[in-house]
PDB file of C-alpha atoms in Angstrom:
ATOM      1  CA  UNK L  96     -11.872  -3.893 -16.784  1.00  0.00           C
ATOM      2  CA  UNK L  97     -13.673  -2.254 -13.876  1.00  0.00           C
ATOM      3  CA  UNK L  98     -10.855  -2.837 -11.779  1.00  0.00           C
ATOM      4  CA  UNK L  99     -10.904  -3.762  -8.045  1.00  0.00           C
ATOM      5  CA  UNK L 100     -14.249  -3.258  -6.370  1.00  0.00           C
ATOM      6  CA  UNK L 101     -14.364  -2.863  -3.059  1.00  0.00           C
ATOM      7  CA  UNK L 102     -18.086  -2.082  -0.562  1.00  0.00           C
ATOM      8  CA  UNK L 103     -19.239  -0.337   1.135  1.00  0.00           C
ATOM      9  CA  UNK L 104     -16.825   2.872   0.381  1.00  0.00           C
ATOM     10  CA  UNK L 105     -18.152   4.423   3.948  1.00  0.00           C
ATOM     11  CA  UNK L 106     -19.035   2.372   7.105  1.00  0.00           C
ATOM     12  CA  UNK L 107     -20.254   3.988  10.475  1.00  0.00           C
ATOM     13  CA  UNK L 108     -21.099   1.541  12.901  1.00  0.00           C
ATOM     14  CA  UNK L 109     -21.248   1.682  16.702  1.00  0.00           C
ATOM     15  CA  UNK L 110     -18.412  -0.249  18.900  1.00  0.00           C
ATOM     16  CA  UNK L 111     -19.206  -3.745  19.504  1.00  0.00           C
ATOM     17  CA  UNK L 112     -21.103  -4.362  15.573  1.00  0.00           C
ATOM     18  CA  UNK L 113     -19.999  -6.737  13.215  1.00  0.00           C
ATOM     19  CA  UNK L 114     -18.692  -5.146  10.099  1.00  0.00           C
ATOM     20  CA  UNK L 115     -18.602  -6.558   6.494  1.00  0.00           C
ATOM     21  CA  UNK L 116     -15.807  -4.989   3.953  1.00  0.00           C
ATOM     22  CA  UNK L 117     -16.094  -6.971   0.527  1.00  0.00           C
ATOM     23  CA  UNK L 118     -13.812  -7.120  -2.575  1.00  0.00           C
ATOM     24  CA  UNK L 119     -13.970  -8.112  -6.009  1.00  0.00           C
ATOM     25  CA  UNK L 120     -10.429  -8.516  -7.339  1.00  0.00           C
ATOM     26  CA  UNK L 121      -9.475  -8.057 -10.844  1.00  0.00           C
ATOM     27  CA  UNK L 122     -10.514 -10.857 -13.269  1.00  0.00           C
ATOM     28  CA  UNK L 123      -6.910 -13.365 -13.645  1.00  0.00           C
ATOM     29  CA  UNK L 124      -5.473 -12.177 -11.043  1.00  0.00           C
ATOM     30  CA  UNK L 125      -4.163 -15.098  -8.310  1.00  0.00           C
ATOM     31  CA  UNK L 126      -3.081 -12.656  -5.556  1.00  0.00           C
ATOM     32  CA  UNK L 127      -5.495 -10.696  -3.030  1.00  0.00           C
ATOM     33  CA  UNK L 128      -4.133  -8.340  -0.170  1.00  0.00           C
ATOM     34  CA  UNK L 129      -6.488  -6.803   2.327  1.00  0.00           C
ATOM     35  CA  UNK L 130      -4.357  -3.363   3.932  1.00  0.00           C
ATOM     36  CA  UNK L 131      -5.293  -0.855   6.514  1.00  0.00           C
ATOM     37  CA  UNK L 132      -4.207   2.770   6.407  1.00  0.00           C
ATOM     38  CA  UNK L 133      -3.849   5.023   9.047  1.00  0.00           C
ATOM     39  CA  UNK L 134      -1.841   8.516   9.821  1.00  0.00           C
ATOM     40  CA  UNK L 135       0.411   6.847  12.625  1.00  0.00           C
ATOM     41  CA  UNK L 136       1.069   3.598  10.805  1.00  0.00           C
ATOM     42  CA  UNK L 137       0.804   4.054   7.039  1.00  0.00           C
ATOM     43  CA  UNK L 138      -0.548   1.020   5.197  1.00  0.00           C
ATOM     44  CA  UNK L 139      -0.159  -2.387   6.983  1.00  0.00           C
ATOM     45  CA  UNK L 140      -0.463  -5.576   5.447  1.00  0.00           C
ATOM     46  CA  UNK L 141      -3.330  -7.549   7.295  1.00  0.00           C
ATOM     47  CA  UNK L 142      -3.551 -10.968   4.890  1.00  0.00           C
ATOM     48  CA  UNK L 143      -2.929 -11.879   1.965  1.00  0.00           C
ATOM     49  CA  UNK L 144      -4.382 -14.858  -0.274  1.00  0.00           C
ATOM     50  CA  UNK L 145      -2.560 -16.607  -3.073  1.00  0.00           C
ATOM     51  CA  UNK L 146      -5.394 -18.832  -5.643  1.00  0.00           C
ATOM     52  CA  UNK L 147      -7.966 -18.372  -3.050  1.00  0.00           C
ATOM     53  CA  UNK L 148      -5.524 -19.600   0.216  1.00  0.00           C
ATOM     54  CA  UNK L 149      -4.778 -17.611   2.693  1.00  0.00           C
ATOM     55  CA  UNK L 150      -0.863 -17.661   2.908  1.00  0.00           C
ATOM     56  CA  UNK L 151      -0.108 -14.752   5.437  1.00  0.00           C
ATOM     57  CA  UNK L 152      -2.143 -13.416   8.250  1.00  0.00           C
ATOM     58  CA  UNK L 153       0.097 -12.351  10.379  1.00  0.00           C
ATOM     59  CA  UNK L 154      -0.982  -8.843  10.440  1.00  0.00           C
ATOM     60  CA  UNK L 155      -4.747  -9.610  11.320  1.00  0.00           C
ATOM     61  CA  UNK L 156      -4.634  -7.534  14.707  1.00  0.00           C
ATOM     62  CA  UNK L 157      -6.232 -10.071  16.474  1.00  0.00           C
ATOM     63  CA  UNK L 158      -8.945 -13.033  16.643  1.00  0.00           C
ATOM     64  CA  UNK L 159     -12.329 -10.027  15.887  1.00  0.00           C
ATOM     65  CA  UNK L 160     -10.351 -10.150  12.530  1.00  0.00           C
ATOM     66  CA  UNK L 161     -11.232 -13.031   9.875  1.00  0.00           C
ATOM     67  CA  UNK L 162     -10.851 -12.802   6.203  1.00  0.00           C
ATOM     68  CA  UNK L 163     -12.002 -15.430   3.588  1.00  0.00           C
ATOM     69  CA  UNK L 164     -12.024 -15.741  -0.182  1.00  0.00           C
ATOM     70  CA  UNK L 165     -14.497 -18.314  -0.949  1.00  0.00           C
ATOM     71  CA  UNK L 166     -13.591 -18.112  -4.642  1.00  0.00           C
ATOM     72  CA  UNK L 167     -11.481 -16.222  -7.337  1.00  0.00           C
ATOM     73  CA  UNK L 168     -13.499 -12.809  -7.535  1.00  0.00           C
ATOM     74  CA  UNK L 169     -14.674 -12.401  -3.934  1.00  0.00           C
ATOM     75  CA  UNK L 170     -13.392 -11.788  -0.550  1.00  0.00           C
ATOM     76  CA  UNK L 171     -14.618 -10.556   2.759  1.00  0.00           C
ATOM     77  CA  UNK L 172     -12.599  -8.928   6.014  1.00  0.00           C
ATOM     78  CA  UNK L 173     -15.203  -9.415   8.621  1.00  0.00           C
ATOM     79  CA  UNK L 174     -14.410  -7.419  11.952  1.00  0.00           C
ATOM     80  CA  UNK L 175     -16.369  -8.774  15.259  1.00  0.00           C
ATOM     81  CA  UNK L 176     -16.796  -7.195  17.636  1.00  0.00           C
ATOM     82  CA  UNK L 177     -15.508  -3.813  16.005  1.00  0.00           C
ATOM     83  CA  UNK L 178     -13.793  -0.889  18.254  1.00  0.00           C
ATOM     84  CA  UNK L 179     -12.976   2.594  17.816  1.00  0.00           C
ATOM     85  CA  UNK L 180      -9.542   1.761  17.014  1.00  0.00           C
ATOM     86  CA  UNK L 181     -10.333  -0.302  14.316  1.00  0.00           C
ATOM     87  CA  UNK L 182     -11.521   3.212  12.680  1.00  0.00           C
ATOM     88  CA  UNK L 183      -9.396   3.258   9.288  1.00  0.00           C
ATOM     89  CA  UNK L 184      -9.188   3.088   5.644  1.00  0.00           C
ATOM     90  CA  UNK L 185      -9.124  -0.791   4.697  1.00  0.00           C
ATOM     91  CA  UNK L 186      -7.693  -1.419   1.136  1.00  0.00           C
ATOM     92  CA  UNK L 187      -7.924  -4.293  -0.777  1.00  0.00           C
ATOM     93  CA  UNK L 188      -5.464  -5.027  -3.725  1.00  0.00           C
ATOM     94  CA  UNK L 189      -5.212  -7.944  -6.201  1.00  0.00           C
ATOM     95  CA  UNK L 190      -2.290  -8.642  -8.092  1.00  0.00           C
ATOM     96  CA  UNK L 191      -0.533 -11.355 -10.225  1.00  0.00           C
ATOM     97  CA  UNK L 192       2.582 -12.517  -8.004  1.00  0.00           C
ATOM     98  CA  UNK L 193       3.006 -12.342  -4.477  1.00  0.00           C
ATOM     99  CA  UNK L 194       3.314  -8.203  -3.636  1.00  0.00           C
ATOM    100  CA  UNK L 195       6.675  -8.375  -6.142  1.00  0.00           C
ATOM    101  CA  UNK L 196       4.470  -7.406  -9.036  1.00  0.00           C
ATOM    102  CA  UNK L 197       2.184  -4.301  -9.462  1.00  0.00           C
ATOM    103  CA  UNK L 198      -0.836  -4.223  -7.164  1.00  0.00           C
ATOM    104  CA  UNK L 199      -3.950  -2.901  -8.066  1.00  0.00           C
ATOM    105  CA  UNK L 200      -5.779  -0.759  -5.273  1.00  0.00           C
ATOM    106  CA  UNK L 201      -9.489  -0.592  -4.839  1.00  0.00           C
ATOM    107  CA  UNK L 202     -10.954   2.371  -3.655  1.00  0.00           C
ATOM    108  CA  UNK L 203     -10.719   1.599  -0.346  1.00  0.00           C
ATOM    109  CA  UNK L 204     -13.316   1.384   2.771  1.00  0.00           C
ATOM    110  CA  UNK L 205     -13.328   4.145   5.494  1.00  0.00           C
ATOM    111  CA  UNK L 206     -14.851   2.737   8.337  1.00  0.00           C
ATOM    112  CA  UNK L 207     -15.573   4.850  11.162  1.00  0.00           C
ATOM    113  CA  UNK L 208     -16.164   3.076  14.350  1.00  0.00           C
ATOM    114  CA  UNK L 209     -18.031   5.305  17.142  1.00  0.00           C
TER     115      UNK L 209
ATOM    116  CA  UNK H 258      13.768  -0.101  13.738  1.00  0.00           C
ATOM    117  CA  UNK H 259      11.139  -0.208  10.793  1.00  0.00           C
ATOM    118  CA  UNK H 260      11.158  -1.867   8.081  1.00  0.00           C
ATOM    119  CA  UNK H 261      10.763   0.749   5.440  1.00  0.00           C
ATOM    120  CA  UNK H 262      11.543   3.978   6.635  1.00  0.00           C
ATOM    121  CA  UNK H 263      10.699   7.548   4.944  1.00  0.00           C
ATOM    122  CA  UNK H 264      10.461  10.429   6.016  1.00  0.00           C
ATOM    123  CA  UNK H 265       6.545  12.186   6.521  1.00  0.00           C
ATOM    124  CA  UNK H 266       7.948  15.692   4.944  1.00  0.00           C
ATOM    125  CA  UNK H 267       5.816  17.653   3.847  1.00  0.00           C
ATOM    126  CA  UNK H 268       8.335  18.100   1.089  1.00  0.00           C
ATOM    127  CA  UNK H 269       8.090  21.609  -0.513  1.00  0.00           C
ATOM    128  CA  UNK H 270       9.553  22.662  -3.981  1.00  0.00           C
ATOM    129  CA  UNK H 271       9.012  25.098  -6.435  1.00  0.00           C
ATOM    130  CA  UNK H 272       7.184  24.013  -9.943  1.00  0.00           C
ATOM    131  CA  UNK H 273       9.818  23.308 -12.453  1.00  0.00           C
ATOM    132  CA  UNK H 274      12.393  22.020  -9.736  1.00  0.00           C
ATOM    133  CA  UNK H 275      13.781  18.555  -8.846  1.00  0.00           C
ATOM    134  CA  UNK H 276      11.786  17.060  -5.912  1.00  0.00           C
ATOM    135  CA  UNK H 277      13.967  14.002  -3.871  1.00  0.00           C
ATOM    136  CA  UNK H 278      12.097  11.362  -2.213  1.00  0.00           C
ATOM    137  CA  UNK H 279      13.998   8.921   0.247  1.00  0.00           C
ATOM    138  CA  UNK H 280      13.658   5.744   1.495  1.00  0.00           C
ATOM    139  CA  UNK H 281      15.741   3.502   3.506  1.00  0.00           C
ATOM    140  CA  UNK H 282      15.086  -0.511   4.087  1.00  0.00           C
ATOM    141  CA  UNK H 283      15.963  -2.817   6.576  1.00  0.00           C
ATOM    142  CA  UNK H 284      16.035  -6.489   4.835  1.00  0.00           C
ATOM    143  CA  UNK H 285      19.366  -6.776   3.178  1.00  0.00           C
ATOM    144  CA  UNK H 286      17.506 -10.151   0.983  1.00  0.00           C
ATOM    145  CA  UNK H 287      14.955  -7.361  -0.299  1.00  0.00           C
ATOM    146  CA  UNK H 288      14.903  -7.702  -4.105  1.00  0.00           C
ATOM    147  CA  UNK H 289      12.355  -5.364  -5.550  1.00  0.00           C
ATOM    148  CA  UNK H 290      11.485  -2.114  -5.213  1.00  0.00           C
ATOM    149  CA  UNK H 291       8.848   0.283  -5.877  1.00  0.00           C
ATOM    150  CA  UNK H 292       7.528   3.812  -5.487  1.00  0.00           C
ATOM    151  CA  UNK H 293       3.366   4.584  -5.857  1.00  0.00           C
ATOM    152  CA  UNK H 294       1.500   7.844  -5.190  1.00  0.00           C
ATOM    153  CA  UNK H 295      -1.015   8.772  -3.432  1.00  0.00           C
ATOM    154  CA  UNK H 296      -3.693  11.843  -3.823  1.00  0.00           C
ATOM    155  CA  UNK H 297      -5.613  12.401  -0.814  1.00  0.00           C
ATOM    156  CA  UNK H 298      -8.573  10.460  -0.372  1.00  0.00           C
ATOM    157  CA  UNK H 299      -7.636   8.205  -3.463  1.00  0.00           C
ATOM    158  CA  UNK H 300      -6.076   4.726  -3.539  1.00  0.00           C
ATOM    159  CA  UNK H 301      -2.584   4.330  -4.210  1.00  0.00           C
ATOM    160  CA  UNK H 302      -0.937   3.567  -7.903  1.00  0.00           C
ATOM    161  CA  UNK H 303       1.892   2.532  -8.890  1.00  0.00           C
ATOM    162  CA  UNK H 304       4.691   4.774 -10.718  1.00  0.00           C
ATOM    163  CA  UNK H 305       7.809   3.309 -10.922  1.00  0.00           C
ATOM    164  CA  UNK H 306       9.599  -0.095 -10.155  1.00  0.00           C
ATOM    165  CA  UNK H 307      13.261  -0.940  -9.815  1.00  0.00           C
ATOM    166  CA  UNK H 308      14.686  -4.430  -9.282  1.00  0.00           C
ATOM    167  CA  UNK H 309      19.023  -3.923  -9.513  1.00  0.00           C
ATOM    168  CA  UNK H 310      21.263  -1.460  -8.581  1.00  0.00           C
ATOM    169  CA  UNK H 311      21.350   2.243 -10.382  1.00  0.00           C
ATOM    170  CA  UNK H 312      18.928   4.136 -12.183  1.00  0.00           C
ATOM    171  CA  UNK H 313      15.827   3.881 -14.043  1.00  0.00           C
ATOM    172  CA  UNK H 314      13.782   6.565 -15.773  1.00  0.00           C
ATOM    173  CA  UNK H 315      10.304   6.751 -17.093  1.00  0.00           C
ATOM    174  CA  UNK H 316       9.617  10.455 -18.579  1.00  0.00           C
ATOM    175  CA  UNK H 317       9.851  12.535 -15.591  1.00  0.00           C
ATOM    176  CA  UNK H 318      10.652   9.836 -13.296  1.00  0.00           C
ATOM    177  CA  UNK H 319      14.308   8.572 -11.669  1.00  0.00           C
ATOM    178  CA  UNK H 320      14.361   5.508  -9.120  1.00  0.00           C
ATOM    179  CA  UNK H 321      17.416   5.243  -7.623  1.00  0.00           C
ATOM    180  CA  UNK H 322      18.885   2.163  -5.802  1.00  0.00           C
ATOM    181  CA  UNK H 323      21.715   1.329  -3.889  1.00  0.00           C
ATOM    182  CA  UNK H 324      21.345  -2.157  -2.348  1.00  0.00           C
ATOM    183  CA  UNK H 325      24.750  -1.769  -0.104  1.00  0.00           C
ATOM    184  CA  UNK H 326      23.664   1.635   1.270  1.00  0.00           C
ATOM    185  CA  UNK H 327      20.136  -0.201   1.720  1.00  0.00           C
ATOM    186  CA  UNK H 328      18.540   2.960   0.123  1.00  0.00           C
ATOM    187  CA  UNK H 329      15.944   3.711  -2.331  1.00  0.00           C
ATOM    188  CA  UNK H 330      14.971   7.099  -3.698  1.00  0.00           C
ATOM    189  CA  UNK H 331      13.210   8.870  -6.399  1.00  0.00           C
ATOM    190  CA  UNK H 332      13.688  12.158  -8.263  1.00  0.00           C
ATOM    191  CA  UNK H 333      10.851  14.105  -9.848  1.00  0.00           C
ATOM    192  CA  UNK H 334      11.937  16.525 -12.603  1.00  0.00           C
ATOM    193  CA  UNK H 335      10.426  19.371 -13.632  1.00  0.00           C
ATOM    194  CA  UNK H 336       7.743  19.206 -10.562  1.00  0.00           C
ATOM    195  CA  UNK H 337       4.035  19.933 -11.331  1.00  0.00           C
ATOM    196  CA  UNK H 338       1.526  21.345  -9.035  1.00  0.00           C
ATOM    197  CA  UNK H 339      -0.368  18.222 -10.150  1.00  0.00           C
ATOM    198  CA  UNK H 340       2.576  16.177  -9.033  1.00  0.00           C
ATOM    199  CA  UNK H 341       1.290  17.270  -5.413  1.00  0.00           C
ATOM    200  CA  UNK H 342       0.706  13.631  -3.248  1.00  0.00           C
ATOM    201  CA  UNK H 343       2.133  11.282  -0.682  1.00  0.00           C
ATOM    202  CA  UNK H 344       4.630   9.237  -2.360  1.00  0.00           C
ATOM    203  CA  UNK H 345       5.061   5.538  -0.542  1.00  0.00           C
ATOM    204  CA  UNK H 346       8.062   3.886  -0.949  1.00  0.00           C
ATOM    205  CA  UNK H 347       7.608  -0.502  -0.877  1.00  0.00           C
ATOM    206  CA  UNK H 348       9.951  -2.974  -0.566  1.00  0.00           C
ATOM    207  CA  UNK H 349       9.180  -6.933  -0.997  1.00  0.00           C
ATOM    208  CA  UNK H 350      11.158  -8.559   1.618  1.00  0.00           C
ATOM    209  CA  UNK H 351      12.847 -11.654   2.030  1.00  0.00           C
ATOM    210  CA  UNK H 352      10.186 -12.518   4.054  1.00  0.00           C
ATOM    211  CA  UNK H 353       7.800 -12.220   0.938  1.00  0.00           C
ATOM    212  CA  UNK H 354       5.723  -9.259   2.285  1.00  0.00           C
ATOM    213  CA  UNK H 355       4.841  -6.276   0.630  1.00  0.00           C
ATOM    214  CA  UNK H 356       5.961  -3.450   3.208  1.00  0.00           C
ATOM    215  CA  UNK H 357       4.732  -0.354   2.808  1.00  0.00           C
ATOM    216  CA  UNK H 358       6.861   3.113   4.086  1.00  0.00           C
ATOM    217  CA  UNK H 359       4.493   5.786   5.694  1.00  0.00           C
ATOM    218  CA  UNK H 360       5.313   8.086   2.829  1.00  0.00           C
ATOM    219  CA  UNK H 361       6.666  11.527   2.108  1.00  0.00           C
ATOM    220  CA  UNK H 362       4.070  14.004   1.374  1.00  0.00           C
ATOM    221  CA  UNK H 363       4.829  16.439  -1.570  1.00  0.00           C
ATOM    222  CA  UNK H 364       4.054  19.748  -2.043  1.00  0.00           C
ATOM    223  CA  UNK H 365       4.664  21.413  -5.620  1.00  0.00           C
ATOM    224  CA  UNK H 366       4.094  25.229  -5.497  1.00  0.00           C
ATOM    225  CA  UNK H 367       2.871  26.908  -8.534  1.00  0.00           C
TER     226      UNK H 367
END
């Protein structure tokens, strides 16, 4: 199993782009979480879907955040416009309960946002 | 107050010696428990779980937890330079949310 793919694994973009972070979660697994890391704040939970629905979202910063997971092995965090201060590592994580069972970590986006 | 509270460290110890990790919760409902690493630049992984109250090892590994005291922790033994990462601390609330501690960054000197 390749495990959880995640692209692009670097993003520059200037302030005011849209960006694209995509995610292939692991094959069976019912439970994706999209997570931002950064030195002050540590790894928040943005959304998370359970079979393809998005159940939480109440850590999407704000309406230039969308997610969607169109099917079982693909998902996309789309931030428009972007901002310097969205300039952090995004993670993405499938799992197969809710975040009470062992998540499985891509390799994570850093997206630099000039 | 946070959620999930640890403390940044850096933690330093000697190799060979007993490195304690804390972490401290603030949903009394919480019901599990768990403890993954993270090497700098990498993605974090999982190392130990813990669901009910007391102790659970896995080789070098102790998770501690004390659901009055609302308190988590985990002991490395016989610490390895290789053992050297931020250790995160997550709690699944009653809320059903994974939340994530800022984690305590180790630091095993040869």
């Amino acid at each position: 199993d390749a495990g959880v793919i995640q692209s692009p694994r670097h993003e520059v973009t200037e302030m005011g782009q849209e960006v694209t972070l995509r995610c292939k979660p692991i094959s069976g697994h019912n439970s994706l979480f999209w997570y931002r890391q950064t030195m002050m704040r540590g790894l928040e939970l943005l959304i998370y879907f359970n079979n393809n629905v998005p159940i939480d979202d109440s850590g999407m910063p704000e309406d230039r955040f969308s997610a969607k997971m169109p099917n079982a092995s693909f998902s996309t965090l789309k931030i428009q416009p972007s901002e310097p201060r969205d300039s952090a590592v995004y993670f993405c994580a499938s799992s197969f309960g809710h975040g009470n069972e062992k998540l499985f970590f891509g390799s994570g986006t850093q997206l630099s946002v000039l | 107050q946070k959620e999930v509270e640890q403390n940044s460290g850096p933690l330093s110890v000697p190799e060979g010696a007993i490195a304690s990790l804390n972490c401290t919760y603030s949903d009394r409902v919480s019901q599990s428990f768990f403890w993954y690493r993270q090497y700098s630049g990498k993605s974090p992984e999982l190392i130990m779980s813990i669901y009910s109250n007391g102790d659970k090892e896995d080789g070098r590994f102790t998770a501690q937890l004390n659901k009055a005291s609302q308190y988590v922790s985990l002991l490395i033994r016989d610490s390895q330079p290789s053992d050297s990462a931020t250790y995160l601390c997550a709690v699944f609330t009653g809320f059903q949310k994974l939340v994530f501690g800022t984690g305590t960054r180790l630091l095993v000197s040869p």
